[in-house]
Short mmCIF file of C-alpha atoms in Angstrom, two decimals:
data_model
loop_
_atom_site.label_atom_id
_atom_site.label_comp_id
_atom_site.label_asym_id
_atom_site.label_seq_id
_atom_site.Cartn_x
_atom_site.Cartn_y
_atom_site.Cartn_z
CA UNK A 1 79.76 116.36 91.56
CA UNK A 2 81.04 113.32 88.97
CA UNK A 3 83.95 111.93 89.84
CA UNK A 4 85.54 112.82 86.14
CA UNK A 5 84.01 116.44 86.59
CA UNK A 6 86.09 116.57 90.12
CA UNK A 7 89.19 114.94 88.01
CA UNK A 8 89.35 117.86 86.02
CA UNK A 9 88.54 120.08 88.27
CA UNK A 10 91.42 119.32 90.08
CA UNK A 11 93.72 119.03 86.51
CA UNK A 12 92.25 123.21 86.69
CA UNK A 13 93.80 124.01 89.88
CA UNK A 14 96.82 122.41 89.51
CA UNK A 15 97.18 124.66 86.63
CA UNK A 16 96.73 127.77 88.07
CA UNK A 17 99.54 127.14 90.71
CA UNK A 18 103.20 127.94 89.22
CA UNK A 19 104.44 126.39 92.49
CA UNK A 20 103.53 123.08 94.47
CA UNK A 21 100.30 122.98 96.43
CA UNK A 22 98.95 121.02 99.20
CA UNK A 23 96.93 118.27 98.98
CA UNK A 24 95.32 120.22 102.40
CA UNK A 25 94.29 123.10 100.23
CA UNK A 26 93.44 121.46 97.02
CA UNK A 27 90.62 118.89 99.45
CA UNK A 28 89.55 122.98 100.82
CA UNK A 29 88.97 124.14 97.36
CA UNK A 30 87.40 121.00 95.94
CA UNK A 31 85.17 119.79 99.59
CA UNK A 32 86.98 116.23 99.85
CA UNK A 33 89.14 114.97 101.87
CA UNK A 34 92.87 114.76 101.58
CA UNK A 35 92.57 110.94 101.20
CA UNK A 36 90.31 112.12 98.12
CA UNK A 37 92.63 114.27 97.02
CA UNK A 38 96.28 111.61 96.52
CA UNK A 39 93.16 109.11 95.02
CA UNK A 40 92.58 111.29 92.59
CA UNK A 41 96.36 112.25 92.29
CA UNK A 42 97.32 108.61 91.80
CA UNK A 43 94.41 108.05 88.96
CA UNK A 44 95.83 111.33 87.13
CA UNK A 45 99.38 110.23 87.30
CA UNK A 46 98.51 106.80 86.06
CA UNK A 47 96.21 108.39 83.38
CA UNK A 48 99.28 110.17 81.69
CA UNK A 49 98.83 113.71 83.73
CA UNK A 50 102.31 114.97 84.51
CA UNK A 51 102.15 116.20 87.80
CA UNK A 52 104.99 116.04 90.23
CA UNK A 53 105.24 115.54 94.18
CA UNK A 54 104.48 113.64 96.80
CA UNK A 55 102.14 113.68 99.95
CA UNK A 56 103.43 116.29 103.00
CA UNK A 57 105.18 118.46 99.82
CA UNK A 58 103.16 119.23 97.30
CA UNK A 59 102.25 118.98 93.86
CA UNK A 60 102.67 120.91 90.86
CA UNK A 61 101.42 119.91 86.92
CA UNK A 62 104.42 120.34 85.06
CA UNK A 63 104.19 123.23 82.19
CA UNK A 64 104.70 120.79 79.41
CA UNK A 65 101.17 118.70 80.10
CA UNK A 66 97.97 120.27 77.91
CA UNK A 67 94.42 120.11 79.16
CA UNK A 68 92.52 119.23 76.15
CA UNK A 69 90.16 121.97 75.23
CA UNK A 70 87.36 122.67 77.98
CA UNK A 71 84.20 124.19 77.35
CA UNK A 72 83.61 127.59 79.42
CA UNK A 73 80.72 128.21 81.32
CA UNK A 74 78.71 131.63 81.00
CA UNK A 75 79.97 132.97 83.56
CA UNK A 76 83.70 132.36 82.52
CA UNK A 77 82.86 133.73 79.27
CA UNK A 78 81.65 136.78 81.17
CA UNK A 79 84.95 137.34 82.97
CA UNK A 80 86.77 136.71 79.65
CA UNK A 81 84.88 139.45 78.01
CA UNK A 82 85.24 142.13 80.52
CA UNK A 83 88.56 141.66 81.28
CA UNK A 84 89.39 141.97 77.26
CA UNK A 85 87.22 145.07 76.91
CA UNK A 86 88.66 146.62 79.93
CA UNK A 87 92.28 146.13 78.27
CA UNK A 88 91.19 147.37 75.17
CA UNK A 89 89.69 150.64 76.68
CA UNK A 90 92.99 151.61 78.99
CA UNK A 91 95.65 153.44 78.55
CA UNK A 92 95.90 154.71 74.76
CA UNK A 93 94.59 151.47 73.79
CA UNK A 94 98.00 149.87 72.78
CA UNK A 95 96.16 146.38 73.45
CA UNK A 96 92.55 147.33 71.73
CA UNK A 97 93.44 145.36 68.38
CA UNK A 98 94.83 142.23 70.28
CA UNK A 99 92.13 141.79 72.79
CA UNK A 100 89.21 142.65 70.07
CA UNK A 101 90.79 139.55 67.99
CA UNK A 102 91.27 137.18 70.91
CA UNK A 103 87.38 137.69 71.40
CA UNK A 104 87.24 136.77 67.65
CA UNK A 105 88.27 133.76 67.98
CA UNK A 106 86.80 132.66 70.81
CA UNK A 107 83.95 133.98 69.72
CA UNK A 108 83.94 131.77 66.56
CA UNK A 109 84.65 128.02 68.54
CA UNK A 110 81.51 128.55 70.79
CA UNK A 111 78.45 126.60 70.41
CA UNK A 112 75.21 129.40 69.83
CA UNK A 113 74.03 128.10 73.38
CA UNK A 114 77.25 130.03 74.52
CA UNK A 115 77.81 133.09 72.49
CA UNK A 116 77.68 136.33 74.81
CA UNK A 117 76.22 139.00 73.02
CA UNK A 118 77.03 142.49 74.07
CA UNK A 119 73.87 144.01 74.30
CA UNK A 120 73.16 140.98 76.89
CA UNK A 121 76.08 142.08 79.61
CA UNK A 122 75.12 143.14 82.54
CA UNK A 123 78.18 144.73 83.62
CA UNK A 124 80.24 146.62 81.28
CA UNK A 125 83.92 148.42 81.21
CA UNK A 126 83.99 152.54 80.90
CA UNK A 127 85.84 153.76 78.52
CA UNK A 128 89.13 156.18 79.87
CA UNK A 129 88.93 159.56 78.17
CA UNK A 130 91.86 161.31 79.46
CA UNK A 131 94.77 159.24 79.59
CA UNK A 132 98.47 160.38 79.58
CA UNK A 133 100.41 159.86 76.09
CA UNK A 134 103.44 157.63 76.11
CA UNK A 135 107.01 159.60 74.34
CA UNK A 136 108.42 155.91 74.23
CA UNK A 137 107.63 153.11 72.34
CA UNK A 138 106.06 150.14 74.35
CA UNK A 139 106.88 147.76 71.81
CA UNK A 140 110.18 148.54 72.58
CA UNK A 141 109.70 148.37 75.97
CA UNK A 142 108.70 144.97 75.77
CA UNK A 143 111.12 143.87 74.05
CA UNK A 144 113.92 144.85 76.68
CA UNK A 145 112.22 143.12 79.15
CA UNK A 146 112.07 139.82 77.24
CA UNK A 147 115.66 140.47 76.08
CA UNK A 148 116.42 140.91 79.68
CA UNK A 149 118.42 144.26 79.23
CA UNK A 150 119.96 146.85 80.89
CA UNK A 151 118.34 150.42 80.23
CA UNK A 152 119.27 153.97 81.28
CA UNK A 153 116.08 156.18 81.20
CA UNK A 154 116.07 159.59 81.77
CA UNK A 155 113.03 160.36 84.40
CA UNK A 156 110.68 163.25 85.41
CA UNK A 157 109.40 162.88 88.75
CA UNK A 158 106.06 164.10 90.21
CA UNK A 159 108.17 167.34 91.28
CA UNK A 160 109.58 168.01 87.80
CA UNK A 161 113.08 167.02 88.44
CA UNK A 162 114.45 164.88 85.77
CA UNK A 163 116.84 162.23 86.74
CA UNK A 164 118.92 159.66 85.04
CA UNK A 165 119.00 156.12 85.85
CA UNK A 166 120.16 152.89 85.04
CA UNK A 167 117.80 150.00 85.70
CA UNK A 168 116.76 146.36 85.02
CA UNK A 169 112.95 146.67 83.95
CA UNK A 170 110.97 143.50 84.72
CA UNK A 171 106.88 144.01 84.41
CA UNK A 172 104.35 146.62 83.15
CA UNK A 173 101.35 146.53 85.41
CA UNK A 174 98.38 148.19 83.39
CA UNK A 175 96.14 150.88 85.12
CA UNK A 176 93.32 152.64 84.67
CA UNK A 177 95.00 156.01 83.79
CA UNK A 178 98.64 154.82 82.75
CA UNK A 179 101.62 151.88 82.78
CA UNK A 180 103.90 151.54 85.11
CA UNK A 181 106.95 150.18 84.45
CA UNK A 182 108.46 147.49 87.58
CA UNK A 183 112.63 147.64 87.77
CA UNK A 184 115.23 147.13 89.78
CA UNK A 185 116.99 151.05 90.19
CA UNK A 186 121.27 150.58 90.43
CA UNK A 187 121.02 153.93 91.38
CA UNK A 188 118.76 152.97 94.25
CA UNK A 189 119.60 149.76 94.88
CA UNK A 190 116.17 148.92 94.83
CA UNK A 191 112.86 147.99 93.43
CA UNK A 192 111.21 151.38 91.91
CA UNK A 193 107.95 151.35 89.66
CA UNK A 194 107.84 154.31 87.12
CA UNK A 195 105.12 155.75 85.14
CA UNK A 196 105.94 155.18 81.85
CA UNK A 197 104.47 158.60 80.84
CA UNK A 198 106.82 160.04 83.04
CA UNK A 199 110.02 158.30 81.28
CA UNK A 200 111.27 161.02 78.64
CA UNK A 201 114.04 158.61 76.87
CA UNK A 202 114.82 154.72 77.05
CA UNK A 203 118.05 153.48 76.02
CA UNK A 204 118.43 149.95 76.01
CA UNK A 205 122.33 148.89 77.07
CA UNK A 206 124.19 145.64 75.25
CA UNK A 207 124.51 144.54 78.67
CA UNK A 208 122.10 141.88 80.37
CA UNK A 209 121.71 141.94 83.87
CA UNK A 210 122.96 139.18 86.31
CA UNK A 211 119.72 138.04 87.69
CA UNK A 212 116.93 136.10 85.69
CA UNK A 213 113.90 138.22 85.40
CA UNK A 214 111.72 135.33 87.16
CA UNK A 215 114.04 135.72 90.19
CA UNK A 216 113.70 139.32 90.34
CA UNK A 217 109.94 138.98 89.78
CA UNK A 218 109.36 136.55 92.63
CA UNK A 219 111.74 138.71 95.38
CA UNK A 220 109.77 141.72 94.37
CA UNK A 221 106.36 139.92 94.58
CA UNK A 222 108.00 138.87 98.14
CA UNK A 223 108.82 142.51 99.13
CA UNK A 224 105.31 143.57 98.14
CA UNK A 225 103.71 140.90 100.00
CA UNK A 226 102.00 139.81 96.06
CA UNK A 227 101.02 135.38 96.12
CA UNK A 228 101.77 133.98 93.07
CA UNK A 229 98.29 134.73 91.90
CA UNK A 230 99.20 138.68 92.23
CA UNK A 231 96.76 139.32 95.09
CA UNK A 232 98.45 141.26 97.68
CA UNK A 233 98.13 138.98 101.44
#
């Protein structure tokens, strides 16, 4: 491997990590050593990358710093493509429109030597038939989590009883066969995940709550034992 292919390989990992990262782990993933590793660190700092930390802490790239535009490899284009069309196919296909035009236009900045064409995959999404319809709006959804707001829902468990709560609702997680809905329960006074199918009425309150949603996120990541990837350890 280059020495300027290795650069921005390393530019790539530093931007998959929200949180400072060892130079230990980044020589692991890239086969160098650590000395290798603060080199390169020190070339990319004085070569305008904005990454922050210091050898024995870390280092993160700060959010602000662009890669400029890096050409994917087949393979990547691969991944791209099936996760899309697997998004498009679940759950009522809320996302189908989106993810067909993000193909689009990646699509239409790729050089013919990279197009994928779909009767050349070799592994393909199924398509969910029976999937349970939503009585809420998930735009709307969405929007209280963004807005950060309190919500009382009114809830029909796998038993049938219907319940209402107030709760702080912080992420969607997408599944094969429906949403569920991550939120901290007052009634519980705890994390709870909901099927969204399940949720009969959603009520947004004029009342945000205390935490940020980023906190909440990362102590429920914490209680599920999710990294910051969101692969459970």
């Amino acid at each position: 491997m280059s020495r300027s292919q290795r650069l921005l390989d390393l530019l790539q990992l530093l931007r998959c990590h929200k949180y400072p990262v060892s130079a230990e782990h980044l020589s692991q993933k890239l086969c160098v050593s650590v000395r290798t590793i603060y080199r390169d660190i020190s070339t990319l700092q004085s070569q305008g990358a904005e990454i922050e930390g210091e050898a024995g802490l870390g280092y993160i790239l700060k959010p602000s710093f662009t890669l400029p535009p890096l050409m994917f490899t087949k393979e990547e284009l691969e991944v791209l493509l099936l996760g899309a069309n697997w998004v498009a196919k679940q759950a009522n296909g809320e996302f189908s429109d989106i993810s067909n035009n993000a193909i689009a236009k990646i699509s239409a900045v790729l050089p013919r030597d990279h197009s994928i064409k779909h009767d050349e995959d070799v592994i393909r999404v199924a398509s969910i038939i029976e999937v349970p319809e939503l009585t809420i709006n998930l735009s709307s959804i969405r929007e209280t989590i963004e807005q950060r707001y309190k919500t009382t829902i009114e809830y029909v468990d796998g038993k049938q009883n219907t319940s209402s709560r107030v709760i702080w609702p912080i992420l969607i997680g997408l599944f094969q066969h429906h949403y569920v809905l991550v939120a901290w329960c007052e009634t519980r006074k705890a994390f709870r995940n909901f099927r969204l199918d399940r949720i009969s009425t959603w009520s947004p309150l004029a009342e945000h709550y205390p935490s940020s949603r980023q906190a909440l996120l990362k102590k429920w990541q914490q209680i599920e034992g999710i990294n910051e990837n969101g692969i459970r350890y």
